[in-house]
Every structure is written in structure tokens, then in C-alpha cells.
mmCIF file of C-alpha atoms in Angstrom:
data_model
loop_
_atom_site.group_PDB
_atom_site.id
_atom_site.type_symbol
_atom_site.label_atom_id
_atom_site.label_comp_id
_atom_site.label_asym_id
_atom_site.label_seq_id
_atom_site.Cartn_x
_atom_site.Cartn_y
_atom_site.Cartn_z
ATOM 1 C CA LEU A 1 27.284 48.430 141.531
ATOM 2 C CA ASP A 2 27.237 50.545 144.850
ATOM 3 C CA ALA A 3 29.451 53.266 143.025
ATOM 4 C CA HIS A 4 27.619 56.819 144.083
ATOM 5 C CA LEU A 5 28.093 60.513 143.419
ATOM 6 C CA HIS A 6 28.073 62.334 146.370
ATOM 7 C CA PRO A 7 28.474 66.103 145.400
ATOM 8 C CA THR A 8 30.172 68.415 147.343
ATOM 9 C CA PRO A 9 26.641 70.629 148.516
ATOM 10 C CA VAL A 10 27.558 73.970 147.147
ATOM 11 C CA THR A 11 24.708 76.719 148.214
ATOM 12 C CA VAL A 12 24.810 80.058 146.126
ATOM 13 C CA SER A 13 22.667 82.707 146.896
ATOM 14 C CA ILE A 14 21.393 83.006 142.646
ATOM 15 C CA GLN A 15 19.772 86.787 143.987
ATOM 16 C CA HIS A 16 23.696 88.137 145.382
ATOM 17 C CA ALA A 17 25.278 86.471 142.330
ATOM 18 C CA ALA A 18 25.045 89.425 140.503
ATOM 19 C CA ASN A 19 27.186 91.840 142.157
ATOM 20 C CA PRO A 20 30.333 90.145 142.221
ATOM 21 C CA LEU A 21 29.960 89.095 138.448
ATOM 22 C CA GLN A 22 29.459 92.724 137.903
ATOM 23 C CA MET A 23 32.482 93.448 139.197
ATOM 24 C CA GLN A 24 33.906 91.142 137.385
ATOM 25 C CA GLN A 25 33.010 92.073 134.245
ATOM 26 C CA GLN A 26 33.922 95.381 135.727
ATOM 27 C CA GLN A 27 37.791 94.595 135.767
ATOM 28 C CA LEU A 28 37.296 92.631 132.320
ATOM 29 C CA MET A 29 36.062 95.368 130.054
ATOM 30 C CA SER A 30 38.753 96.665 131.725
ATOM 31 C CA ASP A 31 40.893 94.608 130.193
ATOM 32 C CA VAL A 32 39.649 95.002 126.558
ATOM 33 C CA ALA A 33 40.367 98.528 127.055
ATOM 34 C CA ALA A 34 43.784 98.262 128.135
ATOM 35 C CA ALA A 35 44.264 95.678 125.239
ATOM 36 C CA ALA A 36 42.476 98.395 123.017
ATOM 37 C CA ALA A 37 44.125 101.818 123.523
ATOM 38 C CA ASP A 38 48.237 101.542 122.397
ATOM 39 C CA VAL A 39 50.032 103.387 124.728
ATOM 40 C CA ASN A 40 51.949 105.412 122.101
ATOM 41 C CA GLY A 41 48.735 106.792 121.284
ATOM 42 C CA LEU A 42 49.229 105.276 117.585
ATOM 43 C CA PRO A 43 47.070 103.600 115.693
ATOM 44 C CA MET A 44 45.635 100.245 116.601
ATOM 45 C CA SER A 45 48.252 97.317 115.561
ATOM 46 C CA ALA A 46 47.821 93.946 115.065
ATOM 47 C CA SER A 47 48.806 92.910 117.588
ATOM 48 C CA ASN A 48 46.127 94.820 120.562
ATOM 49 C CA LEU A 49 43.136 93.221 117.717
ATOM 50 C CA VAL A 50 44.405 89.728 118.283
ATOM 51 C CA ASN A 51 44.977 90.487 122.158
ATOM 52 C CA GLU A 52 41.833 91.418 122.501
ATOM 53 C CA GLN A 53 40.126 89.336 120.803
ATOM 54 C CA ALA A 54 41.689 87.254 123.090
ATOM 55 C CA VAL A 55 40.012 88.553 126.090
ATOM 56 C CA LEU A 56 36.742 88.952 124.743
ATOM 57 C CA ARG A 57 36.588 85.426 123.988
ATOM 58 C CA GLN A 58 38.406 85.034 127.636
ATOM 59 C CA ALA A 59 35.369 87.812 128.839
ATOM 60 C CA GLY A 60 32.634 85.223 127.194
ATOM 61 C CA ARG A 61 34.319 82.250 128.924
ATOM 62 C CA ASP A 62 34.665 83.258 132.245
ATOM 63 C CA ALA A 63 30.811 85.391 131.852
ATOM 64 C CA ILE A 64 29.022 82.344 130.972
ATOM 65 C CA SER A 65 31.099 79.867 133.598
ATOM 66 C CA ALA A 66 29.935 82.483 136.035
ATOM 67 C CA PHE A 67 26.453 82.329 135.282
ATOM 68 C CA LEU A 68 27.222 77.492 135.708
ATOM 69 C CA ASP A 69 28.716 78.565 138.538
ATOM 70 C CA GLY A 70 25.497 80.984 140.160
ATOM 71 C CA HIS A 71 23.113 78.364 139.337
ATOM 72 C CA ASN A 72 21.603 75.026 140.388
ATOM 73 C CA CYS A 73 20.665 72.054 138.811
ATOM 74 C CA TYR A 74 17.082 72.108 141.184
ATOM 75 C CA SER A 75 17.358 75.591 138.625
ATOM 76 C CA VAL A 76 16.717 73.996 135.385
ATOM 77 C CA LEU A 77 13.512 71.603 135.929
ATOM 78 C CA ARG A 78 10.398 72.502 135.234
ATOM 79 C CA ALA A 79 7.665 73.115 137.708
ATOM 80 C CA SER A 80 6.016 69.595 136.463
ATOM 81 C CA GLY A 81 6.812 66.794 135.039
ATOM 82 C CA LYS A 82 7.772 62.901 135.645
ATOM 83 C CA VAL A 83 9.927 60.449 136.357
ATOM 84 C CA VAL A 84 10.335 56.664 135.587
ATOM 85 C CA VAL A 85 12.312 53.340 136.881
ATOM 86 C CA PHE A 86 12.659 50.497 137.665
ATOM 87 C CA ASP A 87 13.281 48.144 139.845
ATOM 88 C CA THR A 88 15.853 46.276 137.740
ATOM 89 C CA ARG A 89 13.904 42.255 138.146
ATOM 90 C CA ILE A 90 11.558 43.485 134.996
ATOM 91 C CA PRO A 91 11.989 41.614 131.784
ATOM 92 C CA ILE A 92 14.280 43.846 129.272
ATOM 93 C CA GLN A 93 11.755 44.134 126.966
ATOM 94 C CA LEU A 94 9.107 45.171 129.180
ATOM 95 C CA ALA A 95 11.354 47.928 130.031
ATOM 96 C CA PHE A 96 12.063 49.257 126.351
ATOM 97 C CA TYR A 97 8.466 49.515 125.785
ATOM 98 C CA ALA A 98 7.306 51.175 129.275
ATOM 99 C CA LEU A 99 9.961 53.932 127.700
ATOM 100 C CA VAL A 100 7.894 54.561 124.659
ATOM 101 C CA GLU A 101 4.883 54.722 126.373
ATOM 102 C CA HIS A 102 6.133 57.663 128.564
ATOM 103 C CA ASP A 103 7.789 59.083 126.156
ATOM 104 C CA MET A 104 11.229 58.371 128.155
ATOM 105 C CA GLN A 105 14.847 58.161 126.737
ATOM 106 C CA ALA A 106 16.368 56.847 129.921
ATOM 107 C CA ALA A 107 15.374 55.691 133.535
ATOM 108 C CA PRO A 108 17.108 54.765 137.275
ATOM 109 C CA LEU A 109 17.321 51.518 138.090
ATOM 110 C CA TRP A 110 17.240 49.714 141.514
ATOM 111 C CA ASP A 111 18.074 47.146 143.017
ATOM 112 C CA PRO A 112 15.537 45.438 145.614
ATOM 113 C CA THR A 113 18.229 43.702 146.759
ATOM 114 C CA LEU A 114 20.725 46.343 147.181
ATOM 115 C CA CYS A 115 18.580 48.118 148.126
ATOM 116 C CA GLN A 116 19.886 51.483 146.018
ATOM 117 C CA PHE A 117 20.521 52.050 142.571
ATOM 118 C CA VAL A 118 22.804 50.946 140.036
ATOM 119 C CA GLY A 119 22.401 52.068 136.830
ATOM 120 C CA LEU A 120 20.635 54.412 134.332
ATOM 121 C CA LEU A 121 18.678 52.558 131.280
ATOM 122 C CA LYS A 122 19.026 54.184 128.218
ATOM 123 C CA VAL A 123 16.000 53.751 125.368
ATOM 124 C CA THR A 124 19.134 53.427 123.287
ATOM 125 C CA ASP A 125 20.271 49.827 125.051
ATOM 126 C CA PHE A 126 17.937 48.144 123.961
ATOM 127 C CA LEU A 127 19.064 48.610 119.994
ATOM 128 C CA ASP A 128 22.441 47.472 120.884
ATOM 129 C CA ILE A 129 21.083 45.025 123.229
ATOM 130 C CA LEU A 130 19.424 43.608 119.250
ATOM 131 C CA ARG A 131 22.304 44.265 117.062
ATOM 132 C CA HIS A 132 24.784 42.337 119.809
ATOM 133 C CA CYS A 133 21.740 39.573 119.030
ATOM 134 C CA LYS A 134 21.843 39.421 115.403
ATOM 135 C CA THR A 135 25.843 39.893 115.436
ATOM 136 C CA THR A 136 25.875 36.301 117.875
ATOM 137 C CA ASN A 137 22.410 35.290 116.348
ATOM 138 C CA SER A 138 21.614 35.095 119.970
ATOM 139 C CA ASN A 139 18.316 34.102 121.575
ATOM 140 C CA VAL A 140 16.173 36.994 120.530
ATOM 141 C CA ALA A 141 12.879 35.856 121.867
ATOM 142 C CA SER A 142 14.280 35.332 125.538
ATOM 143 C CA LEU A 143 14.678 39.319 125.542
ATOM 144 C CA THR A 144 11.300 38.802 126.405
ATOM 145 C CA THR A 145 12.267 36.733 130.008
ATOM 146 C CA ARG A 146 15.460 38.156 130.754
ATOM 147 C CA SER A 147 15.421 40.584 133.330
ATOM 148 C CA ILE A 148 17.597 43.477 133.524
ATOM 149 C CA ALA A 149 20.034 42.530 135.914
ATOM 150 C CA ASP A 150 20.225 38.697 133.648
ATOM 151 C CA ILE A 151 20.312 40.547 130.341
ATOM 152 C CA PHE A 152 23.851 43.135 131.999
ATOM 153 C CA GLN A 153 25.416 40.067 134.002
ATOM 154 C CA ASP A 154 26.275 39.202 130.627
ATOM 155 C CA ALA A 155 29.934 39.994 129.890
ATOM 156 C CA SER A 156 29.123 39.955 126.340
ATOM 157 C CA ILE A 157 26.206 42.390 126.366
ATOM 158 C CA ARG A 158 27.464 45.094 128.585
ATOM 159 C CA GLU A 159 30.808 45.350 125.941
ATOM 160 C CA ALA A 160 28.622 45.695 123.229
ATOM 161 C CA VAL A 161 26.044 48.372 124.686
ATOM 162 C CA GLY A 162 29.394 50.068 126.575
ATOM 163 C CA THR A 163 27.755 50.636 129.844
ATOM 164 C CA ASN A 164 29.290 51.639 132.926
ATOM 165 C CA PHE A 165 26.959 50.320 135.440
ATOM 166 C CA GLY A 166 27.565 52.803 138.571
ATOM 167 C CA PHE A 167 25.195 55.548 139.860
ATOM 168 C CA TRP A 168 25.852 59.030 138.791
ATOM 169 C CA SER A 169 23.836 60.960 140.637
ATOM 170 C CA ALA A 170 24.047 65.228 141.762
ATOM 171 C CA ASP A 171 21.547 66.003 144.282
ATOM 172 C CA SER A 172 19.478 69.896 143.718
ATOM 173 C CA SER A 173 21.322 71.851 144.843
ATOM 174 C CA THR A 174 25.365 71.081 142.303
ATOM 175 C CA THR A 175 26.013 74.068 140.176
ATOM 176 C CA LEU A 176 25.131 73.705 136.860
ATOM 177 C CA LYS A 177 28.832 73.961 136.121
ATOM 178 C CA GLN A 178 29.213 70.491 138.510
ATOM 179 C CA ALA A 179 26.645 68.898 136.847
ATOM 180 C CA CYS A 180 28.339 69.577 133.761
ATOM 181 C CA LYS A 181 32.003 68.862 133.740
ATOM 182 C CA LEU A 182 30.211 64.977 135.955
ATOM 183 C CA LEU A 183 28.225 64.262 132.107
ATOM 184 C CA HIS A 184 31.724 65.503 130.272
ATOM 185 C CA GLU A 185 34.164 63.649 132.730
ATOM 186 C CA LYS A 186 31.823 60.026 132.865
ATOM 187 C CA LYS A 187 30.319 60.054 129.581
ATOM 188 C CA MET A 188 27.135 60.366 130.549
ATOM 189 C CA ASP A 189 24.166 61.716 127.696
ATOM 190 C CA PHE A 190 21.555 62.320 131.667
ATOM 191 C CA LEU A 191 22.449 62.995 134.432
ATOM 192 C CA PRO A 192 20.374 61.793 137.267
ATOM 193 C CA ILE A 193 18.969 64.368 140.515
ATOM 194 C CA VAL A 194 18.044 63.513 143.294
ATOM 195 C CA MET A 195 17.119 64.725 146.810
ATOM 196 C CA PRO A 196 19.909 64.983 149.365
ATOM 197 C CA GLU A 197 17.937 64.332 151.820
ATOM 198 C CA ASP A 198 15.563 60.453 150.757
ATOM 199 C CA MET A 199 18.384 59.752 147.471
ATOM 200 C CA ARG A 200 14.311 60.681 145.418
ATOM 201 C CA VAL A 201 14.641 61.115 141.845
ATOM 202 C CA LEU A 202 13.790 64.420 140.537
ATOM 203 C CA ALA A 203 14.707 64.425 137.337
ATOM 204 C CA CYS A 204 17.451 63.318 134.379
ATOM 205 C CA ILE A 205 19.435 66.103 132.662
ATOM 206 C CA THR A 206 21.023 66.948 129.925
ATOM 207 C CA TYR A 207 23.314 68.801 128.547
ATOM 208 C CA THR A 208 20.768 70.382 126.718
ATOM 209 C CA ASN A 209 18.902 70.973 129.365
ATOM 210 C CA VAL A 210 21.135 73.475 130.553
ATOM 211 C CA LEU A 211 21.633 75.048 127.287
ATOM 212 C CA GLU A 212 18.253 76.054 127.053
ATOM 213 C CA HIS A 213 17.774 76.913 131.108
ATOM 214 C CA LEU A 214 20.928 79.005 130.030
ATOM 215 C CA VAL A 215 19.801 80.678 126.503
ATOM 216 C CA THR A 216 16.468 81.607 129.037
ATOM 217 C CA HIS A 217 18.018 83.163 131.445
ATOM 218 C CA PHE A 218 21.071 84.991 131.033
ATOM 219 C CA ARG A 219 21.651 87.975 130.091
ATOM 220 C CA GLU A 220 24.205 89.919 129.026
ATOM 221 C CA ASN A 221 25.153 93.659 127.361
ATOM 222 C CA ARG A 222 28.677 93.833 125.970
ATOM 223 C CA ARG A 223 28.679 92.065 122.965
ATOM 224 C CA LEU A 224 31.294 89.091 123.958
ATOM 225 C CA PHE A 225 29.562 86.152 121.214
ATOM 226 C CA ASP A 226 30.602 87.668 117.800
ATOM 227 C CA ASP A 227 32.478 85.309 116.735
ATOM 228 C CA SER A 228 31.897 82.531 113.811
ATOM 229 C CA ILE A 229 31.702 79.309 114.995
ATOM 230 C CA TYR A 230 33.541 78.115 112.767
ATOM 231 C CA ASP A 231 36.712 80.664 114.118
ATOM 232 C CA LEU A 232 36.276 79.707 117.523
ATOM 233 C CA ARG A 233 36.210 76.146 116.793
ATOM 234 C CA ILE A 234 33.399 75.239 118.711
ATOM 235 C CA GLY A 235 32.192 71.132 117.355
ATOM 236 C CA THR A 236 33.734 68.978 114.771
ATOM 237 C CA TYR A 237 35.022 69.830 110.859
ATOM 238 C CA HIS A 238 36.139 68.275 107.631
ATOM 239 C CA ASP A 239 38.205 65.591 107.866
ATOM 240 C CA ASN A 240 36.714 64.773 111.484
ATOM 241 C CA LEU A 241 33.162 64.041 110.438
ATOM 242 C CA VAL A 242 31.675 61.208 110.723
ATOM 243 C CA THR A 243 29.399 60.312 108.254
ATOM 244 C CA VAL A 244 26.900 58.032 106.410
ATOM 245 C CA GLY A 245 25.196 57.311 102.986
ATOM 246 C CA PRO A 246 21.434 57.081 102.534
ATOM 247 C CA THR A 247 22.252 53.094 100.781
ATOM 248 C CA GLN A 248 23.766 52.360 103.773
ATOM 249 C CA THR A 249 22.155 49.880 106.339
ATOM 250 C CA LEU A 250 20.760 51.024 109.678
ATOM 251 C CA ALA A 251 23.138 48.288 110.852
ATOM 252 C CA GLN A 252 26.500 49.680 109.559
ATOM 253 C CA ALA A 253 25.020 52.871 111.371
ATOM 254 C CA LEU A 254 25.084 51.777 114.578
ATOM 255 C CA GLU A 255 27.514 50.500 114.128
ATOM 256 C CA LEU A 256 29.955 53.525 112.765
ATOM 257 C CA MET A 257 28.163 55.082 116.060
ATOM 258 C CA ARG A 258 29.331 52.794 118.470
ATOM 259 C CA LEU A 259 33.364 53.284 117.319
ATOM 260 C CA HIS A 260 33.340 57.013 117.767
ATOM 261 C CA ASN A 261 31.060 57.383 120.582
ATOM 262 C CA LEU A 262 27.968 59.556 118.224
ATOM 263 C CA GLY A 263 24.970 59.566 118.800
ATOM 264 C CA ALA A 264 23.952 60.398 115.483
ATOM 265 C CA LEU A 265 24.995 60.275 112.294
ATOM 266 C CA PRO A 266 24.019 62.935 109.148
ATOM 267 C CA VAL A 267 23.348 61.683 106.405
ATOM 268 C CA VAL A 268 24.542 62.524 103.238
ATOM 269 C CA ASP A 269 24.639 62.475 99.763
ATOM 270 C CA ALA A 270 27.493 60.905 98.290
ATOM 271 C CA GLU A 271 28.081 63.079 94.349
ATOM 272 C CA THR A 272 26.874 66.540 95.869
ATOM 273 C CA GLN A 273 28.332 66.099 99.690
ATOM 274 C CA LYS A 274 25.004 67.897 100.651
ATOM 275 C CA ILE A 275 23.127 66.339 103.219
ATOM 276 C CA ILE A 276 19.610 64.861 103.436
ATOM 277 C CA GLY A 277 18.901 63.778 106.391
ATOM 278 C CA VAL A 278 20.283 62.897 110.155
ATOM 279 C CA TYR A 279 19.531 59.754 111.809
ATOM 280 C CA SER A 280 19.789 59.397 115.825
ATOM 281 C CA ARG A 281 20.287 56.886 117.995
ATOM 282 C CA SER A 282 16.618 57.367 119.877
ATOM 283 C CA ASP A 283 15.906 56.667 117.306
ATOM 284 C CA ILE A 284 13.607 53.907 117.523
ATOM 285 C CA THR A 285 10.467 53.456 115.214
ATOM 286 C CA PHE A 286 11.456 51.000 113.575
ATOM 287 C CA LEU A 287 11.635 49.189 116.873
ATOM 288 C CA THR A 288 7.377 50.003 117.579
ATOM 289 C CA ARG A 289 6.056 49.364 114.353
ATOM 290 C CA ALA A 290 8.081 46.134 114.589
ATOM 291 C CA THR A 291 5.496 42.626 115.354
ATOM 292 C CA ASP A 292 8.308 40.980 117.563
ATOM 293 C CA ALA A 293 11.679 40.839 118.215
ATOM 294 C CA GLU A 294 12.964 38.560 114.761
ATOM 295 C CA ASP A 295 11.008 41.346 113.168
ATOM 296 C CA ALA A 296 12.916 44.361 114.749
ATOM 297 C CA VAL A 297 15.919 42.686 114.611
ATOM 298 C CA ALA A 298 15.258 41.891 110.630
ATOM 299 C CA ASN A 299 14.647 45.635 110.646
ATOM 300 C CA LEU A 300 18.467 46.246 111.119
ATOM 301 C CA ASP A 301 19.255 45.220 107.499
ATOM 302 C CA LEU A 302 16.845 48.602 106.159
ATOM 303 C CA GLN A 303 18.767 51.027 104.397
ATOM 304 C CA LEU A 304 19.129 54.787 106.247
ATOM 305 C CA GLN A 305 16.460 56.240 103.328
ATOM 306 C CA ASP A 306 13.706 54.239 103.843
ATOM 307 C CA ILE A 307 14.512 54.941 107.891
ATOM 308 C CA LEU A 308 14.476 58.665 107.379
ATOM 309 C CA GLN A 309 11.111 58.125 105.491
ATOM 310 C CA GLN A 310 9.672 56.839 109.071
ATOM 311 C CA GLN A 311 10.138 59.818 111.653
ATOM 312 C CA ARG A 312 8.238 59.946 113.742
ATOM 313 C CA THR A 313 7.750 63.520 115.431
ATOM 314 C CA ASP A 314 7.761 61.861 119.641
ATOM 315 C CA VAL A 315 9.787 62.174 122.065
ATOM 316 C CA THR A 316 11.751 59.417 120.092
ATOM 317 C CA THR A 317 12.262 60.879 116.998
ATOM 318 C CA PRO A 318 16.612 61.600 116.397
ATOM 319 C CA ASP A 319 16.912 65.769 115.937
ATOM 320 C CA ALA A 320 15.508 67.385 112.846
ATOM 321 C CA LEU A 321 18.058 68.883 110.367
ATOM 322 C CA HIS A 322 18.380 72.191 111.074
ATOM 323 C CA THR A 323 22.126 73.943 108.834
ATOM 324 C CA CYS A 324 23.750 77.186 109.469
ATOM 325 C CA SER A 325 26.801 78.369 107.813
ATOM 326 C CA THR A 326 29.954 79.086 108.557
ATOM 327 C CA THR A 327 30.049 82.285 109.456
ATOM 328 C CA HIS A 328 27.234 82.778 111.870
ATOM 329 C CA THR A 329 28.432 83.812 115.625
ATOM 330 C CA LEU A 330 28.040 82.681 118.511
ATOM 331 C CA GLN A 331 25.619 84.630 119.540
ATOM 332 C CA ALA A 332 23.374 83.870 116.585
ATOM 333 C CA ILE A 333 24.059 80.402 117.304
ATOM 334 C CA PHE A 334 21.777 80.999 121.274
ATOM 335 C CA GLU A 335 19.292 83.050 119.621
ATOM 336 C CA TYR A 336 19.181 79.763 117.403
ATOM 337 C CA PHE A 337 18.591 77.181 120.396
ATOM 338 C CA ALA A 338 16.314 79.368 122.447
ATOM 339 C CA GLN A 339 14.175 79.382 118.721
ATOM 340 C CA LEU A 340 14.456 75.973 117.788
ATOM 341 C CA ARG A 341 15.502 73.978 120.875
ATOM 342 C CA PHE A 342 18.308 71.690 118.978
ATOM 343 C CA ASN A 343 20.953 69.169 120.580
ATOM 344 C CA ARG A 344 22.628 69.304 116.835
ATOM 345 C CA LEU A 345 23.690 71.895 114.147
ATOM 346 C CA TYR A 346 24.852 71.526 111.314
ATOM 347 C CA ILE A 347 27.504 73.718 109.751
ATOM 348 C CA VAL A 348 26.860 74.095 105.361
ATOM 349 C CA ASN A 349 29.439 76.324 102.929
ATOM 350 C CA GLU A 350 28.368 78.204 100.184
ATOM 351 C CA GLN A 351 27.501 75.769 98.281
ATOM 352 C CA ASP A 352 25.658 74.036 101.135
ATOM 353 C CA ARG A 353 27.869 71.221 101.276
ATOM 354 C CA LEU A 354 28.068 69.606 105.148
ATOM 355 C CA VAL A 355 31.120 71.053 106.584
ATOM 356 C CA GLY A 356 30.579 71.065 110.347
ATOM 357 C CA VAL A 357 28.255 69.568 113.200
ATOM 358 C CA VAL A 358 28.005 71.972 116.272
ATOM 359 C CA SER A 359 25.969 69.946 119.269
ATOM 360 C CA ALA A 360 24.571 71.545 122.416
ATOM 361 C CA HIS A 361 27.292 69.273 124.590
ATOM 362 C CA ASP A 362 30.246 71.239 122.398
ATOM 363 C CA LEU A 363 28.183 74.310 122.891
ATOM 364 C CA VAL A 364 28.319 74.137 126.979
ATOM 365 C CA ALA A 365 31.628 72.310 127.450
ATOM 366 C CA TYR A 366 33.954 75.044 124.578
ATOM 367 C CA PHE A 367 32.779 77.549 127.497
ATOM 368 C CA LEU A 368 34.148 74.745 130.594
ATOM 369 C CA SER A 369 37.633 74.669 128.668
#
């Protein structure tokens, strides 16, 4: 419980980050020119073309990597915002409805006995707890009185939720590259950002926040991102895709997401193989409309086609369905994200059949590889 990350502060002068990056870009351009030129003055060979493509792809990765190294976590925080923190002694159901009321996806957990943060409660955790109650025929009504600490002391619930307790965080001076690596290594969806002086939590950032900052502030004159995301294999494709049908139940979809560690599932028509919607774990519409905990558990038997018709439009809504083709370039995806701020983009072929999915996580991970 007392595991806590204190990343080594990295002081970066963002104003002066352009000079070394310009030097790196000039060197990369020289490499591209060298790769494209034939020393004998003969026409460019296939191997030259392949080499040039590889150099350009690496140049793109290096440029983004340098950008992430030159900006810190403080730079992605909004000018104003709020943070909700839960005392581990409050009832779990009360905490869940507080998240919904404040339009928050996650909140740090404070243990008053240890006088420190001990974890992060996500709105999706309550969903998993309800699913566990349904599977084990547990007393759902007890969630109104059982505290957060009591719930997560239950080993079976911890396993069902998949929560690894320990408050992993980064301070405000940590570079975005370090923050993304921490999100990836710890398999986290949210990373709390704290002030190093007094460990106050400023916000919880995600891959989407990082990508939003990237597309807003990154500037590059060279055409480094003209390959399609399909050719680059950024994302998940074909046989590796996990999908659900519209008549499958919410409980079945949640179990699939747990097994494959997914945050959302495309809903695909079995006959046409076309995507008709998206169900995300963050969609808690069926919970907010339930009259009590027992009613919420009963709603787990709803079919996904019914759930999709009830989707809300606030922060708890799953990702809206956005699609692109297999020919969309990485540059086009960046521009698309700048307009829509999607978490996931679904890739379809010429027949509008689903062939892949790319997430904000996938895009950031590509530049860290």
C-alpha cells in the first residue's frame, strides 16, 4: 500500500529545446539525403527506397520523442479544473455516485491512518464489483455501507476488479516521455500528477491528454508521417480484434474486456461484419438509471443493442464511433484527432467492414518504441 513513485525530477527549459532538436533534424535530413542518393549517379534502387522510408519513419519517431522529452507533465494540465479525493472510510457506493456527480473518471484514495495516498478508484471499478456480486450471488445491498477500504481488503473483489494497489504518480516536472512510459509499464489508464513540494494531486492525466497536447503544440515542416497507419501496423488488426454482437449481454461484454484487458469493444453485425456501435467500460448509463444496486445488477443482463440506445453525452459516455480507412496516413490521423479528440478510431476497408482499431495509447506507444 505504501508503494509510491518519486520520479527523478527532470528540469527542461522548454524555451531552449529547439536548438538541439534543430540540430537533430538537420542530421536526420542529411541521413535521408544520403539514403536517397545513389553514389554512382544511377536511378534510385528499391533498396534505396526502403532505406529512405526507414530513415523517414525513424526521423518521425525521433522528432516526437524529442518533443515529449522537452515538455513536462505540468504543460498538459488545464488552466482550471478540479480533483476529487476519497477517504478510504466512505462507502463504496457513495464514492461511485460522487464520481458521477462530478463528471470524474477516477479519484485518488487517501488512507487517514497511513496519512498517504494508497490507490486510485475508477468509475469502472464499481462496474466490476457489481459483476462480481452477480457472479458470486453476493449481497449487493451491502455496498451502501461497506467502505472502500473494506471492499478492497476482500481478495476475491481485488481479483475481479484487477486493482493493483499502490499509488503510482509523477510530479509536475516529470517529462511527458517518462509519464507515458510509466503509464505503459504499470498498465494504467490514469496517472496522478502531484506537486513535489507537498504531494498535492493536481490532476490525473491519460494518453489522450498527452496526444491532445502533442497535436496542439508539435510543429514539423518535414513530411514525416505520410505512411498509412495500416502499413505502420499501429493498433490491432484482423484476427487479433475482439468484437461483440448486438444481442450479447452487457455481462458477457464486460467479461470479454476483463479477459483481454480492453477498455472498449466494437459492436459488429454478424451478417454484414460492419461496425454498428462501440461499448466502453466507462459507459455507466445503466447504473445511473437503476433504482438501486439490485436493479443495477439485473441490468447486466441487458443486450448491447439496448445499451447503445441509452448512451449519454457527458464524460461517462463511451467513445463515439469514429472510423477511418486503411489508407489514412498518420498525419491525417493526427489532424483527425485534433478535431474529434477520440480515444479510439476504428479502421474499415472498402466494404466498410471492420479491420482494425487504433487508440491514443497505440499512437503514443508507437513513438516510444
